[in-house]
């Protein structure tokens, strides 16, 4: 396990020179993978814009932020506290291996009721996917006709860069963000070709097999100065070359793997067990899922990537090296089963074996019948708006990884050597304190002793 951070963020105003530029004009949202998550997100944004639905689950649209002492009564909406793009300013584009426009793709995904879809049908029908970069070695169980061809992977990257420039011009967008909503790729470990931009670019020209499609999208985005958010457990931008490029181009990056169903529950429950010092002997998790994501994960290589993301959560939250009697011998198992009848309505079942005073055993069972894309869509919206703000913020755009957005991910990115924070409540505090810091407000420590002086 990586060495733990020892410094503590002190309460202070934002440093001199930290400025957030206003969100003027249109924000273009580019999406690799226009399936269930992407169509649910885009259809939902349009439904909210039309006033026929509410943006439930979105921190940027419904969340508040406390400022100052509890006695001051200052709790503005987050989107009033910091300058975020308005929903009416969002324009959409993307890539997919299937040729369906967003309405047809949403209909096939089966997430949203047709009565809602029909109200946004004209809008969705006008969003058609560009030809995608795809490698069957990385996603084995699906294929489609809408794919790019090129003499090598660098050529494919240049085609994506051209797509980005053309989309910005045709949509009249002032700024862009790219967010991955595509499939989970086969498991891949970093190697020497990922260690620097120079080596990565040479490997692109040689069509090295260790360069996944998501990396080509990320490279193209960053070369165009476009922020990139990784919504899958793919290695993607979690390599030194992309961190270097992100800093050089001042294009923020974040990831990875949207924290939606079962892992969301783990990051809520596990901090509670640890807070009460309840021991744990085992946590068995299984899922049934019938959408395209479930089909992709039926391949062992893709499941390995997802498994790594889901398994890391408990170790970092429970800190077994600090509490060996409580968490030093946990059996943690994760299974995902492709079950077509369930569609996008995933079921996550957890059996948790805990023990309390004097070692007496207890059990908790959780059966979460969730809607995967419904949970993911507001995450996509928040990441798009926050990443755009980061790009406009002098204190954020040049640092590369936006760790303050860990709240949204199963496997949050950090700089090398720094352990990721998985506790949902600490992540939320980090996010809100970052916003306070940027605006020169006092950080909230929840100490509260000043009320009793």
Short mmCIF file of C-alpha atoms in Angstrom, two decimals:
data_model
loop_
_atom_site.label_atom_id
_atom_site.label_comp_id
_atom_site.label_asym_id
_atom_site.label_seq_id
_atom_site.Cartn_x
_atom_site.Cartn_y
_atom_site.Cartn_z
CA UNK A 1 0.00 0.00 0.00
CA UNK A 2 1.23 3.50 -0.79
CA UNK A 3 2.60 5.69 1.97
CA UNK A 4 -0.07 7.72 3.75
CA UNK A 5 -0.25 11.47 3.59
CA UNK A 6 0.77 13.14 6.86
CA UNK A 7 0.20 16.83 6.19
CA UNK A 8 -3.03 18.51 7.34
CA UNK A 9 -4.71 21.24 5.32
CA UNK A 10 -4.89 24.32 7.51
CA UNK A 11 -7.62 26.91 7.46
CA UNK A 12 -6.62 29.80 5.22
CA UNK A 13 -7.93 32.00 2.47
CA UNK A 14 -7.30 31.18 -1.16
CA UNK A 15 -3.78 32.10 -2.29
CA UNK A 16 -3.13 35.30 -4.15
CA UNK A 17 -3.73 34.89 -7.87
CA UNK A 18 -6.40 32.20 -7.67
CA UNK A 19 -9.08 33.27 -10.10
CA UNK A 20 -12.05 31.49 -11.67
CA UNK A 21 -12.88 32.84 -15.10
CA UNK A 22 -16.60 33.26 -15.82
CA UNK A 23 -18.45 30.52 -17.70
CA UNK A 24 -19.18 32.48 -20.87
CA UNK A 25 -20.70 30.90 -23.96
CA UNK A 26 -21.43 27.28 -24.76
CA UNK A 27 -19.77 24.23 -23.18
CA UNK A 28 -19.31 21.28 -25.54
CA UNK A 29 -19.55 17.83 -23.96
CA UNK A 30 -17.75 15.11 -25.94
CA UNK A 31 -18.61 11.54 -24.99
CA UNK A 32 -16.78 8.39 -26.12
CA UNK A 33 -19.47 5.69 -25.78
CA UNK A 34 -23.03 6.85 -26.46
CA UNK A 35 -24.89 3.97 -24.80
CA UNK A 36 -27.08 3.68 -21.70
CA UNK A 37 -25.17 6.08 -19.40
CA UNK A 38 -24.56 8.75 -22.04
CA UNK A 39 -28.11 8.75 -23.39
CA UNK A 40 -29.61 8.81 -19.89
CA UNK A 41 -27.39 11.78 -19.05
CA UNK A 42 -28.14 13.77 -22.22
CA UNK A 43 -31.87 12.99 -22.24
CA UNK A 44 -32.02 13.94 -18.58
CA UNK A 45 -30.30 17.29 -19.13
CA UNK A 46 -32.75 18.11 -21.91
CA UNK A 47 -35.72 17.03 -19.76
CA UNK A 48 -34.52 19.29 -16.93
CA UNK A 49 -34.03 22.17 -19.38
CA UNK A 50 -37.62 21.70 -20.57
CA UNK A 51 -38.88 21.74 -16.99
CA UNK A 52 -40.36 18.23 -17.16
CA UNK A 53 -37.95 16.58 -14.66
CA UNK A 54 -35.73 17.37 -11.69
CA UNK A 55 -31.91 16.90 -11.57
CA UNK A 56 -32.07 14.59 -8.55
CA UNK A 57 -28.69 13.24 -7.48
CA UNK A 58 -26.71 16.18 -8.87
CA UNK A 59 -24.61 18.10 -6.37
CA UNK A 60 -24.07 20.95 -8.82
CA UNK A 61 -27.81 21.43 -9.38
CA UNK A 62 -29.35 20.69 -5.98
CA UNK A 63 -26.51 20.82 -3.44
CA UNK A 64 -25.73 23.59 -0.98
CA UNK A 65 -22.48 24.57 0.73
CA UNK A 66 -22.19 25.92 4.26
CA UNK A 67 -20.02 29.01 4.63
CA UNK A 68 -18.65 30.30 7.92
CA UNK A 69 -20.04 29.40 11.33
CA UNK A 70 -23.31 27.54 11.85
CA UNK A 71 -24.72 30.66 13.50
CA UNK A 72 -24.22 32.71 10.32
CA UNK A 73 -26.85 30.82 8.36
CA UNK A 74 -24.98 31.04 5.04
CA UNK A 75 -25.68 28.00 2.85
CA UNK A 76 -25.94 29.04 -0.80
CA UNK A 77 -26.53 26.68 -3.69
CA UNK A 78 -23.20 25.39 -5.04
CA UNK A 79 -24.06 26.63 -8.53
CA UNK A 80 -24.56 30.12 -7.08
CA UNK A 81 -21.34 30.00 -5.04
CA UNK A 82 -18.99 29.10 -7.89
CA UNK A 83 -19.40 30.02 -11.59
CA UNK A 84 -20.57 26.81 -13.26
CA UNK A 85 -21.92 26.54 -16.78
CA UNK A 86 -25.69 26.65 -17.05
CA UNK A 87 -27.53 23.61 -18.37
CA UNK A 88 -28.89 25.67 -21.27
CA UNK A 89 -25.30 26.26 -22.42
CA UNK A 90 -24.44 22.56 -22.84
CA UNK A 91 -24.08 21.06 -26.33
CA UNK A 92 -23.34 17.38 -26.98
CA UNK A 93 -21.38 15.15 -29.31
CA UNK A 94 -19.47 11.90 -29.21
CA UNK A 95 -18.38 8.61 -30.72
CA UNK A 96 -19.76 5.08 -30.76
CA UNK A 97 -19.17 1.82 -32.63
CA UNK A 98 -22.92 1.67 -33.30
CA UNK A 99 -24.55 4.11 -35.73
CA UNK A 100 -27.71 4.80 -33.70
CA UNK A 101 -28.59 8.40 -32.95
CA UNK A 102 -29.13 9.15 -29.27
CA UNK A 103 -32.88 8.61 -29.39
CA UNK A 104 -32.54 5.16 -30.94
CA UNK A 105 -29.67 4.28 -28.60
CA UNK A 106 -31.72 5.39 -25.58
CA UNK A 107 -34.69 3.34 -26.78
CA UNK A 108 -32.54 0.22 -27.12
CA UNK A 109 -30.91 0.82 -23.72
CA UNK A 110 -34.35 0.69 -22.12
CA UNK A 111 -33.46 2.89 -19.15
CA UNK A 112 -35.92 5.73 -19.61
CA UNK A 113 -39.68 5.51 -20.03
CA UNK A 114 -40.80 6.11 -23.62
CA UNK A 115 -43.18 8.87 -22.44
CA UNK A 116 -40.21 10.92 -21.27
CA UNK A 117 -38.07 9.98 -24.27
CA UNK A 118 -40.75 11.10 -26.70
CA UNK A 119 -40.73 14.57 -25.13
CA UNK A 120 -37.03 14.97 -25.97
CA UNK A 121 -37.07 12.88 -29.17
CA UNK A 122 -36.29 15.66 -31.71
CA UNK A 123 -33.31 16.81 -29.65
CA UNK A 124 -31.88 13.30 -29.19
CA UNK A 125 -32.38 12.32 -32.83
CA UNK A 126 -30.09 15.16 -33.92
CA UNK A 127 -27.15 13.79 -31.92
CA UNK A 128 -25.41 11.18 -34.07
CA UNK A 129 -22.16 9.44 -33.18
CA UNK A 130 -18.90 10.00 -34.99
CA UNK A 131 -16.91 6.93 -36.01
CA UNK A 132 -15.18 5.47 -32.98
CA UNK A 133 -11.68 4.22 -32.23
CA UNK A 134 -12.13 0.57 -31.26
CA UNK A 135 -9.90 -2.43 -30.61
CA UNK A 136 -11.57 -5.83 -30.28
CA UNK A 137 -8.68 -7.06 -28.14
CA UNK A 138 -9.77 -4.66 -25.40
CA UNK A 139 -13.55 -5.22 -25.61
CA UNK A 140 -14.15 -8.75 -26.86
CA UNK A 141 -17.86 -9.39 -26.50
CA UNK A 142 -19.35 -6.51 -28.49
CA UNK A 143 -18.62 -5.08 -31.93
CA UNK A 144 -20.17 -2.59 -34.31
CA UNK A 145 -19.76 -1.09 -37.78
CA UNK A 146 -19.08 2.57 -36.96
CA UNK A 147 -15.29 2.41 -36.56
CA UNK A 148 -12.35 4.48 -37.74
CA UNK A 149 -9.55 3.10 -39.88
CA UNK A 150 -6.00 4.41 -39.82
CA UNK A 151 -2.47 3.50 -40.76
CA UNK A 152 -1.49 3.43 -37.07
CA UNK A 153 -2.71 4.53 -33.65
CA UNK A 154 -1.16 7.96 -34.02
CA UNK A 155 -3.22 8.41 -37.18
CA UNK A 156 -6.33 7.45 -35.21
CA UNK A 157 -5.42 10.00 -32.53
CA UNK A 158 -5.05 12.68 -35.21
CA UNK A 159 -8.47 11.77 -36.59
CA UNK A 160 -9.96 12.22 -33.12
CA UNK A 161 -8.23 15.58 -32.75
CA UNK A 162 -9.77 16.61 -36.06
CA UNK A 163 -13.19 15.46 -34.80
CA UNK A 164 -12.74 17.59 -31.68
CA UNK A 165 -11.87 20.71 -33.68
CA UNK A 166 -14.75 20.19 -36.12
CA UNK A 167 -17.24 19.63 -33.30
CA UNK A 168 -16.14 22.78 -31.51
CA UNK A 169 -16.63 24.79 -34.70
CA UNK A 170 -19.96 23.23 -35.76
CA UNK A 171 -21.50 23.41 -32.28
CA UNK A 172 -20.16 26.93 -31.69
CA UNK A 173 -18.81 25.80 -28.31
CA UNK A 174 -16.46 28.13 -26.47
CA UNK A 175 -14.98 25.36 -24.33
CA UNK A 176 -14.97 21.56 -24.32
CA UNK A 177 -14.88 18.68 -21.84
CA UNK A 178 -14.47 14.98 -22.72
CA UNK A 179 -15.96 12.32 -20.45
CA UNK A 180 -15.64 8.57 -21.01
CA UNK A 181 -18.96 6.71 -20.95
CA UNK A 182 -17.72 3.72 -22.96
CA UNK A 183 -17.10 0.10 -22.03
CA UNK A 184 -14.69 -1.37 -19.52
CA UNK A 185 -11.54 -2.45 -21.34
CA UNK A 186 -9.41 -5.55 -20.74
CA UNK A 187 -7.05 -5.35 -17.76
CA UNK A 188 -3.81 -3.52 -18.50
CA UNK A 189 -0.82 -2.69 -16.31
CA UNK A 190 1.42 0.36 -16.89
CA UNK A 191 4.63 -0.31 -18.79
CA UNK A 192 7.63 1.65 -20.03
CA UNK A 193 5.76 3.06 -23.04
CA UNK A 194 3.38 4.81 -20.60
CA UNK A 195 6.18 6.48 -18.62
CA UNK A 196 6.52 9.69 -20.67
CA UNK A 197 4.79 11.59 -23.45
CA UNK A 198 7.74 11.02 -25.77
CA UNK A 199 7.67 7.23 -25.31
CA UNK A 200 3.89 7.15 -25.59
CA UNK A 201 3.92 9.05 -28.87
CA UNK A 202 6.54 6.72 -30.33
CA UNK A 203 4.40 3.77 -29.26
CA UNK A 204 1.35 5.37 -30.92
CA UNK A 205 3.26 5.58 -34.21
CA UNK A 206 4.16 1.89 -33.87
CA UNK A 207 0.56 0.89 -32.96
CA UNK A 208 1.81 -0.71 -29.75
CA UNK A 209 -0.66 -3.28 -28.42
CA UNK A 210 -0.33 -1.83 -24.90
CA UNK A 211 -2.17 1.35 -25.96
CA UNK A 212 -5.90 0.96 -25.36
CA UNK A 213 -8.58 2.95 -27.24
CA UNK A 214 -9.41 5.00 -24.13
CA UNK A 215 -5.79 6.18 -24.04
CA UNK A 216 -6.04 7.36 -27.64
CA UNK A 217 -9.14 9.41 -26.77
CA UNK A 218 -7.43 10.84 -23.68
CA UNK A 219 -4.30 11.72 -25.65
CA UNK A 220 -6.35 13.46 -28.35
CA UNK A 221 -8.33 15.43 -25.78
CA UNK A 222 -5.31 16.59 -23.81
CA UNK A 223 -3.37 17.55 -26.95
CA UNK A 224 -6.32 19.79 -27.81
CA UNK A 225 -6.29 21.24 -24.27
CA UNK A 226 -9.59 19.55 -23.39
CA UNK A 227 -10.17 18.24 -19.82
CA UNK A 228 -10.71 14.46 -19.65
CA UNK A 229 -12.75 12.54 -17.06
CA UNK A 230 -12.47 8.73 -16.98
CA UNK A 231 -15.75 7.08 -16.02
CA UNK A 232 -14.55 3.47 -16.39
CA UNK A 233 -11.89 1.49 -14.49
CA UNK A 234 -9.66 1.57 -17.60
CA UNK A 235 -6.04 2.64 -17.14
CA UNK A 236 -6.71 5.49 -19.60
CA UNK A 237 -5.21 8.66 -18.04
CA UNK A 238 -3.82 6.92 -14.94
CA UNK A 239 -0.30 6.76 -16.38
CA UNK A 240 2.71 9.12 -16.08
CA UNK A 241 2.53 10.14 -19.75
CA UNK A 242 -1.00 11.48 -19.40
CA UNK A 243 -0.25 13.25 -16.12
CA UNK A 244 2.72 14.93 -17.83
CA UNK A 245 0.61 15.91 -20.84
CA UNK A 246 -2.22 17.15 -18.63
CA UNK A 247 0.13 19.49 -16.81
CA UNK A 248 1.88 20.68 -19.95
CA UNK A 249 -1.41 21.48 -21.69
CA UNK A 250 -3.13 22.71 -18.50
CA UNK A 251 -6.00 20.33 -19.21
CA UNK A 252 -7.34 18.74 -15.99
CA UNK A 253 -7.84 14.98 -15.65
CA UNK A 254 -9.77 12.86 -13.15
CA UNK A 255 -11.07 9.31 -12.68
CA UNK A 256 -11.70 6.51 -12.45
CA UNK A 257 -14.88 4.40 -12.60
CA UNK A 258 -18.17 6.07 -11.61
CA UNK A 259 -19.16 5.28 -8.03
CA UNK A 260 -22.73 4.11 -8.53
CA UNK A 261 -24.36 0.96 -7.07
CA UNK A 262 -22.62 -1.58 -4.90
CA UNK A 263 -19.41 0.39 -4.35
CA UNK A 264 -21.43 3.46 -3.38
CA UNK A 265 -23.00 1.36 -0.62
CA UNK A 266 -19.58 0.13 0.50
CA UNK A 267 -18.22 3.66 0.83
CA UNK A 268 -21.28 4.58 2.92
CA UNK A 269 -21.36 1.49 5.17
CA UNK A 270 -17.65 0.73 5.70
CA UNK A 271 -16.84 4.15 7.24
CA UNK A 272 -19.66 3.52 9.75
CA UNK A 273 -18.24 0.14 10.79
CA UNK A 274 -14.79 1.68 11.19
CA UNK A 275 -16.14 4.68 13.12
CA UNK A 276 -17.72 2.31 15.66
CA UNK A 277 -14.69 -0.03 15.61
CA UNK A 278 -16.78 -3.02 14.60
CA UNK A 279 -14.62 -5.81 13.23
CA UNK A 280 -15.10 -7.51 9.88
CA UNK A 281 -14.33 -11.06 8.82
CA UNK A 282 -15.81 -11.00 5.33
CA UNK A 283 -17.70 -9.10 2.64
CA UNK A 284 -19.20 -11.05 -0.25
CA UNK A 285 -20.62 -9.04 -3.15
CA UNK A 286 -22.41 -10.30 -6.21
CA UNK A 287 -24.20 -8.47 -9.03
CA UNK A 288 -26.60 -9.32 -11.81
CA UNK A 289 -26.71 -6.89 -14.71
CA UNK A 290 -28.22 -7.21 -18.17
CA UNK A 291 -27.19 -4.12 -20.13
CA UNK A 292 -24.26 -3.70 -22.53
CA UNK A 293 -21.93 -3.08 -19.60
CA UNK A 294 -22.94 -6.45 -18.16
CA UNK A 295 -22.32 -8.10 -21.52
CA UNK A 296 -18.84 -6.59 -21.76
CA UNK A 297 -18.01 -7.66 -18.20
CA UNK A 298 -18.88 -11.24 -19.07
CA UNK A 299 -15.39 -11.34 -20.57
CA UNK A 300 -12.86 -12.28 -17.82
CA UNK A 301 -10.29 -9.73 -19.06
CA UNK A 302 -12.75 -6.84 -18.76
CA UNK A 303 -14.08 -8.14 -15.43
CA UNK A 304 -10.51 -8.18 -14.08
CA UNK A 305 -10.31 -4.42 -14.69
CA UNK A 306 -13.60 -3.83 -12.87
CA UNK A 307 -12.68 -6.22 -10.05
CA UNK A 308 -9.46 -4.34 -9.30
CA UNK A 309 -11.46 -1.12 -8.99
CA UNK A 310 -14.12 -2.61 -6.70
CA UNK A 311 -11.76 -4.60 -4.44
CA UNK A 312 -9.52 -1.66 -3.47
CA UNK A 313 -12.25 0.22 -1.61
CA UNK A 314 -12.36 -1.67 1.70
CA UNK A 315 -8.61 -1.87 2.17
CA UNK A 316 -8.19 1.90 2.07
CA UNK A 317 -11.26 2.75 4.14
CA UNK A 318 -10.71 0.19 6.91
CA UNK A 319 -6.90 0.60 7.13
CA UNK A 320 -6.03 -2.98 8.21
CA UNK A 321 -2.43 -2.01 8.89
CA UNK A 322 -3.68 0.30 11.68
CA UNK A 323 -6.44 -2.04 12.93
CA UNK A 324 -5.10 -5.58 12.43
CA UNK A 325 -7.39 -7.14 15.08
CA UNK A 326 -10.48 -5.72 13.36
CA UNK A 327 -9.67 -5.76 9.65
CA UNK A 328 -6.45 -7.72 9.20
CA UNK A 329 -8.05 -10.94 7.94
CA UNK A 330 -11.03 -10.01 5.73
CA UNK A 331 -12.28 -12.29 2.96
CA UNK A 332 -13.49 -9.88 0.24
CA UNK A 333 -15.11 -11.36 -2.87
CA UNK A 334 -16.76 -9.58 -5.82
CA UNK A 335 -18.75 -11.24 -8.60
CA UNK A 336 -20.58 -9.77 -11.61
CA UNK A 337 -22.97 -11.92 -13.59
CA UNK A 338 -24.43 -11.03 -16.98
CA UNK A 339 -28.18 -11.65 -16.78
CA UNK A 340 -30.04 -10.20 -19.80
CA UNK A 341 -33.59 -10.17 -18.32
CA UNK A 342 -32.56 -7.55 -15.75
CA UNK A 343 -31.46 -4.95 -18.34
CA UNK A 344 -30.11 -1.76 -16.78
CA UNK A 345 -31.79 -2.50 -13.45
CA UNK A 346 -28.80 -4.00 -11.70
CA UNK A 347 -29.15 -5.94 -8.45
CA UNK A 348 -26.26 -5.78 -6.02
CA UNK A 349 -26.39 -8.26 -3.16
CA UNK A 350 -23.98 -8.05 -0.23
CA UNK A 351 -23.40 -10.36 2.71
CA UNK A 352 -21.29 -8.68 5.40
CA UNK A 353 -19.88 -10.67 8.34
CA UNK A 354 -18.95 -8.37 11.20
CA UNK A 355 -18.10 -8.92 14.87
CA UNK A 356 -18.51 -6.77 17.95
CA UNK A 357 -17.83 -6.70 21.70
CA UNK A 358 -15.85 -9.76 22.83
CA UNK A 359 -15.73 -11.01 19.24
CA UNK A 360 -19.40 -11.99 18.92
CA UNK A 361 -20.39 -12.38 15.24
CA UNK A 362 -23.20 -10.53 13.44
CA UNK A 363 -24.38 -10.29 9.84
CA UNK A 364 -25.73 -7.56 7.60
CA UNK A 365 -27.37 -8.28 4.26
CA UNK A 366 -27.97 -5.60 1.64
CA UNK A 367 -30.02 -6.09 -1.51
CA UNK A 368 -29.74 -2.96 -3.66
CA UNK A 369 -32.05 -3.06 -6.67
CA UNK A 370 -30.56 -0.05 -8.39
CA UNK A 371 -30.72 1.55 -11.81
CA UNK A 372 -27.13 1.85 -12.90
CA UNK A 373 -27.47 4.59 -15.49
CA UNK A 374 -29.87 6.60 -13.30
CA UNK A 375 -27.17 6.69 -10.62
CA UNK A 376 -24.42 7.47 -13.14
CA UNK A 377 -26.12 10.30 -15.08
CA UNK A 378 -25.92 12.98 -12.35
CA UNK A 379 -22.29 12.01 -11.75
CA UNK A 380 -21.56 12.69 -15.43
CA UNK A 381 -23.27 16.07 -15.20
CA UNK A 382 -21.37 17.13 -12.09
CA UNK A 383 -18.02 16.02 -13.50
CA UNK A 384 -18.62 17.90 -16.75
CA UNK A 385 -19.43 21.12 -14.91
CA UNK A 386 -16.69 20.82 -12.28
CA UNK A 387 -14.01 19.86 -14.83
CA UNK A 388 -14.95 22.86 -16.95
CA UNK A 389 -14.65 25.06 -13.86
CA UNK A 390 -11.25 23.52 -13.07
CA UNK A 391 -10.12 24.43 -16.59
CA UNK A 392 -11.13 28.04 -15.88
CA UNK A 393 -9.44 28.16 -12.46
CA UNK A 394 -5.85 29.37 -12.16
CA UNK A 395 -5.23 27.27 -9.04
CA UNK A 396 -6.46 24.00 -10.57
CA UNK A 397 -5.91 23.74 -14.31
CA UNK A 398 -2.14 23.26 -14.12
CA UNK A 399 -2.01 20.58 -11.40
CA UNK A 400 -3.22 17.68 -13.56
CA UNK A 401 -5.21 15.24 -11.39
CA UNK A 402 -8.31 16.75 -9.77
CA UNK A 403 -8.27 14.62 -6.62
CA UNK A 404 -10.96 16.81 -5.05
CA UNK A 405 -13.43 15.04 -7.39
CA UNK A 406 -12.72 11.62 -5.78
CA UNK A 407 -16.31 11.77 -4.45
CA UNK A 408 -17.52 10.49 -7.82
CA UNK A 409 -15.18 7.54 -8.38
CA UNK A 410 -14.69 3.95 -7.24
CA UNK A 411 -10.92 4.11 -7.72
CA UNK A 412 -9.86 7.76 -7.38
CA UNK A 413 -6.69 8.92 -9.09
CA UNK A 414 -3.90 10.47 -7.01
CA UNK A 415 -0.33 11.53 -7.65
CA UNK A 416 2.10 8.57 -7.47
CA UNK A 417 2.85 7.49 -3.90
CA UNK A 418 -0.27 9.02 -2.35
CA UNK A 419 -3.03 6.68 -1.19
CA UNK A 420 -6.56 7.40 -2.45
CA UNK A 421 -9.29 8.50 -0.06
CA UNK A 422 -12.37 6.27 -0.44
CA UNK A 423 -14.54 7.36 2.50
CA UNK A 424 -17.55 9.06 0.85
CA UNK A 425 -17.95 11.57 3.68
CA UNK A 426 -14.29 12.60 3.70
CA UNK A 427 -14.47 12.89 -0.09
CA UNK A 428 -17.46 15.23 0.14
CA UNK A 429 -15.68 17.34 2.75
CA UNK A 430 -12.62 17.52 0.47
CA UNK A 431 -14.77 18.62 -2.47
CA UNK A 432 -16.61 21.33 -0.57
CA UNK A 433 -13.46 22.55 1.19
CA UNK A 434 -11.78 22.87 -2.21
CA UNK A 435 -14.61 25.13 -3.37
CA UNK A 436 -14.35 27.17 -0.15
CA UNK A 437 -10.58 27.42 -0.61
CA UNK A 438 -10.91 28.67 -4.18
CA UNK A 439 -13.32 31.40 -3.09
CA UNK A 440 -11.29 32.49 -0.06
CA UNK A 441 -13.78 31.18 2.51
CA UNK A 442 -12.70 29.50 5.74
CA UNK A 443 -12.43 25.72 5.51
CA UNK A 444 -14.97 23.87 7.63
CA UNK A 445 -13.31 21.63 10.23
CA UNK A 446 -16.45 20.90 12.31
CA UNK A 447 -14.41 21.56 15.48
CA UNK A 448 -17.10 23.79 16.99
CA UNK A 449 -15.30 24.68 20.23
CA UNK A 450 -15.62 28.37 19.48
CA UNK A 451 -19.35 28.16 20.26
CA UNK A 452 -18.52 27.22 23.87
CA UNK A 453 -15.81 29.76 24.68
#
